Every structure is written in C-alpha cells, then in structure tokens.
mmCIF file of C-alpha atoms in Angstrom:
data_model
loop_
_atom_site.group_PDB
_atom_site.id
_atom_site.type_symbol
_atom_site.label_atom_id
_atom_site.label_comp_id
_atom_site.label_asym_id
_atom_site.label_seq_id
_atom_site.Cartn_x
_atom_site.Cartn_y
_atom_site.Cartn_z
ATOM 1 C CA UNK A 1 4.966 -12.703 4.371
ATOM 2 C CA UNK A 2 2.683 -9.825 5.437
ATOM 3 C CA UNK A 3 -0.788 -9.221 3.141
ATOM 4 C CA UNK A 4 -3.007 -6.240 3.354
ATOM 5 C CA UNK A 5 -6.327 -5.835 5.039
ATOM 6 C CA UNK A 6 -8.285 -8.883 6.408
ATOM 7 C CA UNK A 7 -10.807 -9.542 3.227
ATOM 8 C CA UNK A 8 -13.359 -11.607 5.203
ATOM 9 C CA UNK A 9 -15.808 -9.167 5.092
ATOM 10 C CA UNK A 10 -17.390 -10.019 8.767
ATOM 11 C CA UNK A 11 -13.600 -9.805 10.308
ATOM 12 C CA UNK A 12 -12.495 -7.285 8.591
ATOM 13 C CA UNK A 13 -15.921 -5.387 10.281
ATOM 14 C CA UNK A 14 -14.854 -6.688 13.372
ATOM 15 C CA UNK A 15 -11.411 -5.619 12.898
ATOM 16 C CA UNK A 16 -12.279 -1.891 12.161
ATOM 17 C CA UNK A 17 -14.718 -1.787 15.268
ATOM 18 C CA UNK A 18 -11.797 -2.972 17.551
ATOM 19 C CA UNK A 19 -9.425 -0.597 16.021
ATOM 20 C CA UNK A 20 -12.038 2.685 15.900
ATOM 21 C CA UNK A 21 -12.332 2.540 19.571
ATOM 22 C CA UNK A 22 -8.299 2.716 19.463
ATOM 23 C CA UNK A 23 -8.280 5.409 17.366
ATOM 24 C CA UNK A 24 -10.916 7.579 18.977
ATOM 25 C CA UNK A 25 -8.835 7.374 22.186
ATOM 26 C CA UNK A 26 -5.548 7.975 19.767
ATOM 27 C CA UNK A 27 -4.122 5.503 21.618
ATOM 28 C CA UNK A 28 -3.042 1.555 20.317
ATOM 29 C CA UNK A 29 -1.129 -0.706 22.702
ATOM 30 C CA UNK A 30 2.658 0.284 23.576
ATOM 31 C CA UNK A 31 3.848 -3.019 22.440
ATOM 32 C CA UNK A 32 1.613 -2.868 19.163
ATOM 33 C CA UNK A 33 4.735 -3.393 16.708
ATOM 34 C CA UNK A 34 7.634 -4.688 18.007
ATOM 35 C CA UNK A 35 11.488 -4.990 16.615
ATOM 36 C CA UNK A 36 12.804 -8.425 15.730
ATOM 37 C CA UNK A 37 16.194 -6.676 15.447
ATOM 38 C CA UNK A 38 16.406 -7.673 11.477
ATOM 39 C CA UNK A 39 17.224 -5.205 8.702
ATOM 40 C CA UNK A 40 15.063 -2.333 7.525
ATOM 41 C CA UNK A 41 14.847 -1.013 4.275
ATOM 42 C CA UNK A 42 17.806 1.246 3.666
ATOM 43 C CA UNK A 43 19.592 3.265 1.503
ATOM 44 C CA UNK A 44 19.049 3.830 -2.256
ATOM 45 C CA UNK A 45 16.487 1.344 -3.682
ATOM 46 C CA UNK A 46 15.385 0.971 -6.907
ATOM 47 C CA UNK A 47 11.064 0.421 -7.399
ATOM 48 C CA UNK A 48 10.938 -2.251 -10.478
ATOM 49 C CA UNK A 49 6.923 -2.635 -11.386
ATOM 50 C CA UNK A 50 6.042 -5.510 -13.074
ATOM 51 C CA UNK A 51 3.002 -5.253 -15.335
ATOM 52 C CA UNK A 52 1.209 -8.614 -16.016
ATOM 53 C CA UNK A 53 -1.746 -8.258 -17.692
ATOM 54 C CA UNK A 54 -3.430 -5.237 -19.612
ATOM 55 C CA UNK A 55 -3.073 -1.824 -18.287
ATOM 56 C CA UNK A 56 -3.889 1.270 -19.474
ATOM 57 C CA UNK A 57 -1.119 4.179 -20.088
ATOM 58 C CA UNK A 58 -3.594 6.226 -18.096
ATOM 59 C CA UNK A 59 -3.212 3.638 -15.382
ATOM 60 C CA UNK A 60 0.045 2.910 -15.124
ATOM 61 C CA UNK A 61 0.928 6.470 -14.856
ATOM 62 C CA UNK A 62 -1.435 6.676 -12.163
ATOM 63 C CA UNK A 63 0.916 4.273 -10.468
ATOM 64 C CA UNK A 64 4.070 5.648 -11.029
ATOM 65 C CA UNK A 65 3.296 8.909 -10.139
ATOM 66 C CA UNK A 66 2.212 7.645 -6.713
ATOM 67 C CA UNK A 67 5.419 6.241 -6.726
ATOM 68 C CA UNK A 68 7.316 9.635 -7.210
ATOM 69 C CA UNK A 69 5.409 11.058 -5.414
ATOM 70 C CA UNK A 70 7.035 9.571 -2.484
ATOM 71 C CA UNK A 71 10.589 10.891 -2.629
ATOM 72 C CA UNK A 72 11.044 14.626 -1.330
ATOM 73 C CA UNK A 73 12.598 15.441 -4.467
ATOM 74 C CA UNK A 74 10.950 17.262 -6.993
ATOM 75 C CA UNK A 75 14.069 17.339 -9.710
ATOM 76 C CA UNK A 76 12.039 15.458 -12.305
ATOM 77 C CA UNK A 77 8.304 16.646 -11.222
ATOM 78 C CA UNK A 78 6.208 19.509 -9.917
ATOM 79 C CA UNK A 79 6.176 20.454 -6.543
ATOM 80 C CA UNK A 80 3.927 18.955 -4.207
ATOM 81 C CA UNK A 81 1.104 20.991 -2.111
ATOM 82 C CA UNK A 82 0.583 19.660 1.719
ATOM 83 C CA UNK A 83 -0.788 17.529 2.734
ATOM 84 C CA UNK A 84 1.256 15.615 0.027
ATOM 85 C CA UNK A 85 2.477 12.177 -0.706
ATOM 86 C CA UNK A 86 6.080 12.830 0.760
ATOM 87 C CA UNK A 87 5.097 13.896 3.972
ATOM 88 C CA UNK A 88 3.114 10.729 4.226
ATOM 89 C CA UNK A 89 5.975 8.840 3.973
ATOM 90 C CA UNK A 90 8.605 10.352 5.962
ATOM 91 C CA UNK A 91 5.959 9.111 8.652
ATOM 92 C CA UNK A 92 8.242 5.523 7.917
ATOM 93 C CA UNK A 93 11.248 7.778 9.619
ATOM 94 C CA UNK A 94 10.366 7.261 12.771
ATOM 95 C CA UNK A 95 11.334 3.943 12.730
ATOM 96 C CA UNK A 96 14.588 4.457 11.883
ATOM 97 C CA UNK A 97 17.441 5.284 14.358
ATOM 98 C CA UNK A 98 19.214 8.623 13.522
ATOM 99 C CA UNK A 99 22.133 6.818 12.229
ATOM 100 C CA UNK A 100 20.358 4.541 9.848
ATOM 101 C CA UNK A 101 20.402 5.535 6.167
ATOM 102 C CA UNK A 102 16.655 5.976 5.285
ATOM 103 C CA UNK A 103 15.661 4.210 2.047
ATOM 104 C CA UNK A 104 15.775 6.536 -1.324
ATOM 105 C CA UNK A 105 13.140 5.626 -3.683
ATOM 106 C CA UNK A 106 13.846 6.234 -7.509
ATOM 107 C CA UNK A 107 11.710 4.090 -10.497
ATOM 108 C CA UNK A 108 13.559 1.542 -11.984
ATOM 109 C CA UNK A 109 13.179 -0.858 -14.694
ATOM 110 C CA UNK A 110 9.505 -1.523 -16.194
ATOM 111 C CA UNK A 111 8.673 -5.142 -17.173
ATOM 112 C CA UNK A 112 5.573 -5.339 -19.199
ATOM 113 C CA UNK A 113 3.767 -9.010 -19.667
ATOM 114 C CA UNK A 114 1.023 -8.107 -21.789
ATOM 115 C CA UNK A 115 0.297 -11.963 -22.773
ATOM 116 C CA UNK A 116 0.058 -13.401 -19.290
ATOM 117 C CA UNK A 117 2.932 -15.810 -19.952
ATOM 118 C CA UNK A 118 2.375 -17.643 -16.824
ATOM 119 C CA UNK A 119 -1.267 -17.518 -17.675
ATOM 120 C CA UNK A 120 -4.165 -15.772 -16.102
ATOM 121 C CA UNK A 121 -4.375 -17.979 -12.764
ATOM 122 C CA UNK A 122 -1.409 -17.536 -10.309
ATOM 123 C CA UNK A 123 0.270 -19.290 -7.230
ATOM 124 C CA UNK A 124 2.318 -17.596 -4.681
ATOM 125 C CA UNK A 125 5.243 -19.102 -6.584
ATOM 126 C CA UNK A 126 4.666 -17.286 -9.747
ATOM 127 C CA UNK A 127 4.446 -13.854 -7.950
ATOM 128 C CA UNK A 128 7.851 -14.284 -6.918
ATOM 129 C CA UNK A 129 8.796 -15.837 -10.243
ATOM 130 C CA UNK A 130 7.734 -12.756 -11.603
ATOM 131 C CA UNK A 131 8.895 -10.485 -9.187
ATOM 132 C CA UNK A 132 12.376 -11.570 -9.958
ATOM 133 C CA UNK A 133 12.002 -9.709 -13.181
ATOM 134 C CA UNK A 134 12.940 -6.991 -11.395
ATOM 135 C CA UNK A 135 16.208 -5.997 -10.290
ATOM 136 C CA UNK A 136 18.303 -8.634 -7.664
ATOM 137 C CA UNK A 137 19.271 -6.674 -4.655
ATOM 138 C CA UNK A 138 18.636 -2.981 -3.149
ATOM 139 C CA UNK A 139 15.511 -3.238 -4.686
ATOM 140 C CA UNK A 140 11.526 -3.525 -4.165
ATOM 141 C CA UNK A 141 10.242 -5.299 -7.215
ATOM 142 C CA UNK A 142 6.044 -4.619 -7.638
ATOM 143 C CA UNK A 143 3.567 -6.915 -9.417
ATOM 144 C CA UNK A 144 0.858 -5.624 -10.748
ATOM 145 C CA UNK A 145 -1.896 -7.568 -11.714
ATOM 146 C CA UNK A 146 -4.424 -6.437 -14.281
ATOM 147 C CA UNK A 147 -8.457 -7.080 -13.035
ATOM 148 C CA UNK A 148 -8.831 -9.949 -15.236
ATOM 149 C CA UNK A 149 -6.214 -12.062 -13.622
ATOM 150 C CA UNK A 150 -6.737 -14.164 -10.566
ATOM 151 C CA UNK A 151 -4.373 -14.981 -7.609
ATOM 152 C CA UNK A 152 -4.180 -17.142 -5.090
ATOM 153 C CA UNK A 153 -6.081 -15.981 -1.874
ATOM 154 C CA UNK A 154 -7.095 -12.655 -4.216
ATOM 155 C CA UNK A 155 -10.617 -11.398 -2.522
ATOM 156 C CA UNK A 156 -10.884 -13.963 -0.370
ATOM 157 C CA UNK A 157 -8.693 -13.181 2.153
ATOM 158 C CA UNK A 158 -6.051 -10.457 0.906
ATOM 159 C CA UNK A 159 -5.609 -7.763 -1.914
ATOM 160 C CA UNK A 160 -1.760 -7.858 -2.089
ATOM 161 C CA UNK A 161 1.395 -9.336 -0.204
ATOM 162 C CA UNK A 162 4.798 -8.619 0.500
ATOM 163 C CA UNK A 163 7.893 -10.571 1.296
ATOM 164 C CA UNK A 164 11.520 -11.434 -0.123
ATOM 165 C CA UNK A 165 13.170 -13.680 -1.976
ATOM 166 C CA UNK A 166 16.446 -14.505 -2.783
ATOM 167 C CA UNK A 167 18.508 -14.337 -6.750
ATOM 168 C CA UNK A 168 21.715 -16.231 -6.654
ATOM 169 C CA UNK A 169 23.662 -14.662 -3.752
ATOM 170 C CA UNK A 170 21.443 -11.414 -2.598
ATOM 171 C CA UNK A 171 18.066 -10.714 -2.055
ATOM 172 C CA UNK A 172 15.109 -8.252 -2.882
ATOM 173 C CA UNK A 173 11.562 -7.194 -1.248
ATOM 174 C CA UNK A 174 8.588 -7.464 -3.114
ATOM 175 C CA UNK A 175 5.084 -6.615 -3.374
ATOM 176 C CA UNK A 176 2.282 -7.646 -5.166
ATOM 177 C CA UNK A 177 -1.256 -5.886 -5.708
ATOM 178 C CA UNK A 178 -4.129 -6.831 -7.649
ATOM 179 C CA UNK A 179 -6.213 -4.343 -9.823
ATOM 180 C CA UNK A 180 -9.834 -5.580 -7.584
ATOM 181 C CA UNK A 181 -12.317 -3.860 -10.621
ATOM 182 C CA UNK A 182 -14.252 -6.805 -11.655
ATOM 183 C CA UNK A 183 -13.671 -9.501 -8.598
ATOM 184 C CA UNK A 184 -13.943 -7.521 -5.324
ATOM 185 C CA UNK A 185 -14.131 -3.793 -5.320
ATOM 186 C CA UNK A 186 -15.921 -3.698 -2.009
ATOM 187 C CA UNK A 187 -13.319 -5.602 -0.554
ATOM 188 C CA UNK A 188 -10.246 -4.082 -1.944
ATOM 189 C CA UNK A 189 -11.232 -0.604 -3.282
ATOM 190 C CA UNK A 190 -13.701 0.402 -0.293
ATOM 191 C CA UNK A 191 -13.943 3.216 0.198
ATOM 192 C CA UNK A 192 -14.441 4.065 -3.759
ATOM 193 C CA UNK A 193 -17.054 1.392 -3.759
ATOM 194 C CA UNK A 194 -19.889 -0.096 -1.341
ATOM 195 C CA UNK A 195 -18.699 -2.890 1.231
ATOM 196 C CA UNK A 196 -20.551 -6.265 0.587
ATOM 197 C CA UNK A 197 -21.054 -6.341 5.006
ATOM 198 C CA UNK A 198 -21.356 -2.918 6.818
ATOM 199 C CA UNK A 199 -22.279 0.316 7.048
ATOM 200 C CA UNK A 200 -24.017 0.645 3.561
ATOM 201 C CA UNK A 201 -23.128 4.703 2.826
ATOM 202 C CA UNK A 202 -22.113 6.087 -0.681
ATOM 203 C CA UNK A 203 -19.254 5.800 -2.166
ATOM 204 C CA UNK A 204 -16.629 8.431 -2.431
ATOM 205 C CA UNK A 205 -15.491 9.461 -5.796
ATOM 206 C CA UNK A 206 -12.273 8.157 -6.290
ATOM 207 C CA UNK A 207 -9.313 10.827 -6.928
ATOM 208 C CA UNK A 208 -7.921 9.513 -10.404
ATOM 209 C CA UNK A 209 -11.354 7.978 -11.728
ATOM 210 C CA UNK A 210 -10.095 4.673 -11.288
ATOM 211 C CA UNK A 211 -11.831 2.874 -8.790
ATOM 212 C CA UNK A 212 -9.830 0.082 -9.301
ATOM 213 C CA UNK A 213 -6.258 1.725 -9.971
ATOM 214 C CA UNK A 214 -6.699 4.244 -7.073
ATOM 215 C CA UNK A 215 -7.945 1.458 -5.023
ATOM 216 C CA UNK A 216 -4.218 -0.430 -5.865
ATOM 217 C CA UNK A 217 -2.393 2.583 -4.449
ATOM 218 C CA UNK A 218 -4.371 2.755 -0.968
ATOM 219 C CA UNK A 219 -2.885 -1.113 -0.727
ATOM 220 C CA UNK A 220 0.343 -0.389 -2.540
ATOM 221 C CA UNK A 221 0.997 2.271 -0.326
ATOM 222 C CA UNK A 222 0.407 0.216 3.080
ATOM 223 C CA UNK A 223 2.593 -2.500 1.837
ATOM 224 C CA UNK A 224 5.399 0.138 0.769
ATOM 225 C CA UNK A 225 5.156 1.053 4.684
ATOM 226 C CA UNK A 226 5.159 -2.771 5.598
ATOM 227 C CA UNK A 227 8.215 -3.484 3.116
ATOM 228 C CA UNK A 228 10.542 -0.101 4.398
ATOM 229 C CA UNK A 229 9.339 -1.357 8.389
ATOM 230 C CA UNK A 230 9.661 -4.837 7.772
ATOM 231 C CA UNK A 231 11.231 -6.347 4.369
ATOM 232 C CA UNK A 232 13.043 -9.466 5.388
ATOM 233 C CA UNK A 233 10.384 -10.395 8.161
ATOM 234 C CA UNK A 234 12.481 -9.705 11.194
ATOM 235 C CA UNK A 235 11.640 -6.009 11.831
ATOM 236 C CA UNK A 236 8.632 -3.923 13.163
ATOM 237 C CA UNK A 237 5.640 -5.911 13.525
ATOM 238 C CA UNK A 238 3.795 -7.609 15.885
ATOM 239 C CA UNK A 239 1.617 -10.730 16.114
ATOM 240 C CA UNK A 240 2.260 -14.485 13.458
ATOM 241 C CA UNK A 241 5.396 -13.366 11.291
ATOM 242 C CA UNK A 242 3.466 -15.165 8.566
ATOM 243 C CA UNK A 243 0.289 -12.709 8.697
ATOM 244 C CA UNK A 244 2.000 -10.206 10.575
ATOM 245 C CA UNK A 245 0.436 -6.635 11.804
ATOM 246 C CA UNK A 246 2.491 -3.489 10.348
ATOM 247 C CA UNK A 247 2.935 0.112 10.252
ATOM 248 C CA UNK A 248 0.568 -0.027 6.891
ATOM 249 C CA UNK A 249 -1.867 -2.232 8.038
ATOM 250 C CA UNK A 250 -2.223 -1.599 12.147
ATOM 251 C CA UNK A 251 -5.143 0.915 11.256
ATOM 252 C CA UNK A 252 -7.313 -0.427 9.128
ATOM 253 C CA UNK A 253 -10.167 1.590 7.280
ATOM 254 C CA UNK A 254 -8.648 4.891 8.889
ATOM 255 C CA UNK A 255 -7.344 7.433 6.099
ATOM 256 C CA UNK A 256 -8.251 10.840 8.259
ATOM 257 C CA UNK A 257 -9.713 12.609 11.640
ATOM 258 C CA UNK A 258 -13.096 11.307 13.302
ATOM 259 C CA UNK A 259 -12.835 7.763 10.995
ATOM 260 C CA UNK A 260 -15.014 4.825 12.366
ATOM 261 C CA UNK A 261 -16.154 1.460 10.206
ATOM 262 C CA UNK A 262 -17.728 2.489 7.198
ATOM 263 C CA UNK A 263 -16.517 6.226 7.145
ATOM 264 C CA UNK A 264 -13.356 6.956 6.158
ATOM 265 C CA UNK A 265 -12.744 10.081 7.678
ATOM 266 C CA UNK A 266 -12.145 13.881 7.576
ATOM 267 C CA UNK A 267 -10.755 13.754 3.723
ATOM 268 C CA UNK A 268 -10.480 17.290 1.232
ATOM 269 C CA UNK A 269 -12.619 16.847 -1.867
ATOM 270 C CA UNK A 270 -12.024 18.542 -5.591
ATOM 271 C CA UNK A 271 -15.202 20.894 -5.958
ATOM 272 C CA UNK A 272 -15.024 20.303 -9.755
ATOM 273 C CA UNK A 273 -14.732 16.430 -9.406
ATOM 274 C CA UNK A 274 -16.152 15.523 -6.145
ATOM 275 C CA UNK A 275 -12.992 12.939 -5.338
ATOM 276 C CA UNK A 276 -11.984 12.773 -1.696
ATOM 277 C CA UNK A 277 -8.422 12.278 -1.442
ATOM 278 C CA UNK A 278 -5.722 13.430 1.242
ATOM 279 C CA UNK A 279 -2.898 13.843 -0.107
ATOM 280 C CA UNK A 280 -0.969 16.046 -3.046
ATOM 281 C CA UNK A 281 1.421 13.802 -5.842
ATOM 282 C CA UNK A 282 3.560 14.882 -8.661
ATOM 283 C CA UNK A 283 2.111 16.574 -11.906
ATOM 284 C CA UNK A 284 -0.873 17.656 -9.967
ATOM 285 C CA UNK A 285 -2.207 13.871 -9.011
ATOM 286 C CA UNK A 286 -4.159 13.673 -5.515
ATOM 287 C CA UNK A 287 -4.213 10.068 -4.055
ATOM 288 C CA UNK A 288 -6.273 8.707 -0.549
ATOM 289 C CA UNK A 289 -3.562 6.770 1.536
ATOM 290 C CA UNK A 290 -4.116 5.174 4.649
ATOM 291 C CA UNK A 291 -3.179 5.849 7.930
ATOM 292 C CA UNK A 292 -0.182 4.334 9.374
ATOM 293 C CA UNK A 293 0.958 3.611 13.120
ATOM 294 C CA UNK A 294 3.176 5.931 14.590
ATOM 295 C CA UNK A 295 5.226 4.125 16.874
ATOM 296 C CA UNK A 296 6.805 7.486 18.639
ATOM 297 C CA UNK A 297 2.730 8.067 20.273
ATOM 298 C CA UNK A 298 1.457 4.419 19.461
ATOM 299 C CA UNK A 299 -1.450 5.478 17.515
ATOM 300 C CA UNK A 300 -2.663 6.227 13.872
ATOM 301 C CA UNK A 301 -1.073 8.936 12.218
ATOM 302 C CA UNK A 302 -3.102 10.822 9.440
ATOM 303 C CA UNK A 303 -2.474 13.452 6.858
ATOM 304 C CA UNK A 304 -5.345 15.059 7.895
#
C-alpha cells in the first residue's frame, strides 16, 4: 500500500533536500523504480469517487473536472490549452510497453455519504469498506474525505493511500485522499499554505480557491500515477512494497523548473487571480500537479 508524501515535517524537509540536489542535476538513480513484473493499470477503467462527508458542489466539481481532465478526449468538455492536464498524464506512458493497452479513464458511478455512516473516525479497514462502493473490477474507486473527518495516520504521517482489494472473485485499485483544511494544511496543501518546519515564504494562491480541495488534487493526482504504475503492488516502484517510492511520489515538493525545498518552482500565474498553477483542465479549470519520475531519463519530469 503506497501513501503520499512523508508528513513528518523534519523528514519530509530532509526528503526534499536529498531530492533537490537530484533534481538540479536532472538526474535520480537508474534503478530508482524498478518492475516487479505484476500488472499495470490497463485498458478502460472506470473512476468511482466516493464522497464521505460534506462537500460542496463547487468542490466536488473541482474534483471531477481534474478527473476529465485527464483523458485526451474532449467529446464531453472544452479543449484544453498546454501545458494541460492530459499531457501530464500521458507522462504514465512511458511505462508501458508499446503493446500494452494504456488505461482509459471515464467517471463512473458517484456514491455520496453525507451522514458519515461509518462515523467521523476511520481505520484502514473502513477505507476499503468504503471503497468497495465503487465498482468491482476494471476500476479505481476514490474516497474522499471531507475536512472534518479523521483517518488513521491522516497528518501524521500521510495525506492519502492507495492499494487494492478484492470483491468476490476480481479486484479493484483504490485511493483515498483527505480534504487537509482544518487538520494539516501545511502538511498536505503546501504549497497553498505555510509549512509548520522550513523555508517560511508566502503562500501561493491556490488555482480553484480551495486551499484544501486544490490541495486534494496535487495528492490525488500523484496517487493516480502510483495506482496506473503500480495498482496491485507488484509493478514500478522501488524501496518497502508497504511504503513504496513511485512515479507520483519519487519527486517530492517539485511541481516546475529551478524547484528546491520550500519553492515550488517555475509555475504560470492568472494576472486577475494571482493562482499559480501549471497546468490547463476542462471548462477552463487550471490545477498545480506534481512532478513525476520519468523513467526513460531517470529524473523529474515537469509541465513546465
């Protein structure tokens, strides 16, 4: 089960030191992520989101925007401007061979849980409990958490997971992420709000004026990587297969060119807004996603 970013704020400092002198040389180890010769993510896949907890419309179609956003296909949305949300994750191609059948994203199903039926304190086991909500196979089903709900391990040492589980005879990737608002922004919406350790700078306006929504996409989006790289546990990754490092979360804190701890990088900003964001959605949304290890040059791959 793979979680994303180190939360402990001195580590995860450490962390982005160690992997800024990487990326100014644009160079990670060779052997960074490695194949476990297990199943990707492939073919057409259907993106259930579970809502548990209260979320705005506003929000939630902050969300699944991003998550159209990430097919090519603009059938049932506006086009999107480069750098855009597509092109960020065909990056995810290059670990596929040529003759593998890249995953297809399309929404799914929508399961909302207004109520908190399993109440507003939850275990690993009711994450996939309520991940199974979604649909049983060729799927990625998404918790969501709303801010006012606590999970295990929330803040203290990750802002969202993925893994699999199984429903009677097949089996489905999910992902949770939790809405970090009123527990942690620092820690899981940086860099839309001020880390508790580090560089103390200002903090950039975020895209969607959401601190707390956009900051769920910047860790949806590197567990989307991690889940199409590595869904069942036995593909790209490299280190403990229980905390493993992926193509989502092998750059930490890097989201474009000249980023080093506490700076986020080269990034375009709105003039009428003052958001930084790097990347172009559907219906005109702009979203910051992280960088993500390209395994073709072994370094970290931006937008910008």
């Amino acid at each position: 089960m793979a979680s994303t970013r180190l939360l402990q704020p001195h580590l995860l400092f450490l962390l982005l030191c160690v992997f800024n002198v990487s990326f100014a040389a644009r160079r990670l180890s060779d052997t960074l992520l490695q194949y476990h010769n297990g199943a990707l993510l492939t073919g057409d896949i259907s993106v259930n989101l579970i809502w548990y907890g209260n979320f705005k419309p506003s929000q939630k179609t902050i969300i699944t925007d991003f998550i159209t956003s990430l097919s090519s296909s603009t059938s049932h949305s506006q086009s999107q401007m480069e750098p855009s949300v597509a092109t960020w994750w065909k990056k995810t191609d290059k670990y596929f061979s040529k003759s593998a059948k890249k995953p297809t994203l399309r929404i799914g199903k929508q399961v909302s849980d207004v109520d908190c039926s399993l109440g507003k304190s939850l275990t690993e086991k009711h994450l996939v409990q309520l991940a199974a909500k979604g649909e049983p196979s060729n799927a990625v089903n998404i918790v969501l958490t709303a801010k006012d709900v606590a999970v295990d391990g929330f803040c203290s040492s990750r802002c969202g997971t993925h893994g699999s589980s199984r429903s009677k005879n097949s089996k489905f990737a999910y992902i949770w992420v939790g809405n970090s608002e009123s527990e942690c922004p620092g820690q899981c919406a940086w860099p839309f709000h001020q880390p508790i350790y580090g560089p103390q700078v200002a903090p950039l306006v975020a895209p969607n004026n959401d601190v707390g929504v956009d900051g769920m996409v910047i860790n949806l989006a590197s567990l989307m990587a991690g889940t199409a790289t590595n869904p069942f546990g036995k593909g790209y990754y490299q280190g403990d297969a229980g905390a493993p490092l992926e193509a989502g979360s092998a750059c930490p804190g890097v989201y474009g060119k000249g980023a080093y701890p506490g700076y986020a990088g080269e990034l375009l900003v709105e003039e009428s807004t003052g958001a930084s964001y790097n990347a172009h959605g559907t219906n005109g949304r702009k979203y910051l996603l992280p960088a993500l290890f390209d395994p073709s040059t072994s370094s970290c791959s931006t937008l910008l």
